[in-house]
XYZ file of C-alpha atoms in Angstrom:
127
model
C -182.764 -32.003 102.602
C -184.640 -31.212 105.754
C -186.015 -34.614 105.424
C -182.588 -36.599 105.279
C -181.332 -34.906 108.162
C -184.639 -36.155 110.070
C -184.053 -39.548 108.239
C -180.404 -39.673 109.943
C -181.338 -38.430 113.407
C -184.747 -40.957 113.777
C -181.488 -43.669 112.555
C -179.088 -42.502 114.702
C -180.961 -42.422 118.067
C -182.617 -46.012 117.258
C -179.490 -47.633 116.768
C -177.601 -45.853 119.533
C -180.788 -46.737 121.688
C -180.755 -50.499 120.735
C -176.760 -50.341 121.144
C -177.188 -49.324 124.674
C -180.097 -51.281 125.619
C -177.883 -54.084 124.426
C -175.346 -53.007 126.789
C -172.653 -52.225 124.234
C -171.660 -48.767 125.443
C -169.111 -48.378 123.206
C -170.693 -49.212 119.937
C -173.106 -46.667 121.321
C -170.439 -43.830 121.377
C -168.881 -44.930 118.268
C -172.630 -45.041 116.372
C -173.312 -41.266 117.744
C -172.449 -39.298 114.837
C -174.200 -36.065 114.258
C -172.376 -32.722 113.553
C -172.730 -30.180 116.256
C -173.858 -32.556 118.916
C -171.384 -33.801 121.506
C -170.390 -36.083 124.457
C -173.100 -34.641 127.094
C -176.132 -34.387 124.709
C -175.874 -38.053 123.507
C -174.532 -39.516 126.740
C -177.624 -37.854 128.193
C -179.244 -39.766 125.546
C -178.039 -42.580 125.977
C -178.696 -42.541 130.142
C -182.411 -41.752 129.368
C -182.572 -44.918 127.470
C -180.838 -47.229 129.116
C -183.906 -49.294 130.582
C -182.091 -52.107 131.670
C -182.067 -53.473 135.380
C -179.925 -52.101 138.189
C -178.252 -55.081 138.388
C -176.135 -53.616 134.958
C -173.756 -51.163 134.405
C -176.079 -48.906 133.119
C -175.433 -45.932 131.216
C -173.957 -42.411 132.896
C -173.949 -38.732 131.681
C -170.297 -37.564 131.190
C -170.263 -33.917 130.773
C -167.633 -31.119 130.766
C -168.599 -30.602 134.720
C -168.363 -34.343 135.346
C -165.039 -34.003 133.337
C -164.228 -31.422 135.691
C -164.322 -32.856 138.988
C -163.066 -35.947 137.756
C -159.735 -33.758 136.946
C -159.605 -32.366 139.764
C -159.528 -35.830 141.889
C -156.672 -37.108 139.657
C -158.908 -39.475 137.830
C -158.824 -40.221 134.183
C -160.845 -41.556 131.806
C -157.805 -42.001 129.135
C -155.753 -43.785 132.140
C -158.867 -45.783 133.289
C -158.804 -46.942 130.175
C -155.532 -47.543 129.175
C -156.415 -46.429 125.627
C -156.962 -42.550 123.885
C -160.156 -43.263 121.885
C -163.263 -41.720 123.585
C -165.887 -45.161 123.617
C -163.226 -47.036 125.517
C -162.915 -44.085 127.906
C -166.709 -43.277 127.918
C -167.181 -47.658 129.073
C -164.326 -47.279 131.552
C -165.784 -43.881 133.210
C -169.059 -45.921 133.444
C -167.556 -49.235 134.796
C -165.701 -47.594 137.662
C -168.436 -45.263 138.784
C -170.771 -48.436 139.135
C -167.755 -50.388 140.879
C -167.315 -47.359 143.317
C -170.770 -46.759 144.252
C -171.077 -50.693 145.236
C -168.154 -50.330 147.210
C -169.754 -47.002 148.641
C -172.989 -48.384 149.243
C -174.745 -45.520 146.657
C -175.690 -45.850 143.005
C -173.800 -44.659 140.028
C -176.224 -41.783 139.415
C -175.419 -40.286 143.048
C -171.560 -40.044 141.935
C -172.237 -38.883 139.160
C -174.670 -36.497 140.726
C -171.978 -35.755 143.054
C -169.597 -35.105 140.405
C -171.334 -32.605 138.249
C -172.357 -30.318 141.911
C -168.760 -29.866 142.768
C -168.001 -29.157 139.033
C -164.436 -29.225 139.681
C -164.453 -27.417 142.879
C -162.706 -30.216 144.635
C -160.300 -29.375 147.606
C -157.804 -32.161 149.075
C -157.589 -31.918 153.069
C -153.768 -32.104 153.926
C -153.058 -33.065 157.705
């Protein structure tokens, strides 16, 4: 038994790994199937292998602080995407944060950097 779960995992991070090294973040997500793990282990995963140049969108961690902040701006991932299912969200979270941080001057990773230090504690300035 303990050997068929290894079996699975060694499969399941190789083809997630070749899936995002291929740039196809959402077959990525969809591959990721492993009871008890969730969104901010395997997007972690999938960050730490994503080896491709700067010049792609690469791979970002979304986590429940990420999530957080992201809330709290009024941004999300379901209306970024215009769709419920998490891969399509999980691509469009990624997209935009590499479309803002060219427009910002700052990589992806800073934002999302950003995002998980305020962990939500975001506070609009009214004038």
């Amino acid at each position: 038994m303990l050997e068929q779960l290894r079996g699975l995992l060694r499969a399941v991070l190789r083809s997630t790994r070749d899936s995002v090294r291929d740039g196809h973040l959402k077959a990525a997500y969809r591959q990721f199937t492993l009871d008890g793990v969730g969104r901010p282990f395997f997007t972690k995963w999938f960050a730490s292998v994503d080896d491709r140049g700067d010049e792609c969108d690469r791979a970002l961690i979304l986590d429940g602080r990420v999530l957080r902040s992201l809330n709290a701006l009024g941004w999300s991932t379901r209306e970024a995407a215009g769709r419920r299912d998490w891969p399509s969200r999980y691509a469009a979270y990624v997209s935009t944060m590499h479309a803002l941080a060219g427009e910002f001057g700052v990589t992806a990773e800073w934002l999302e950097w950003l995002l998980f230090d305020l962990n939500g504690q975001v506070r609009a300035e009214t004038s």
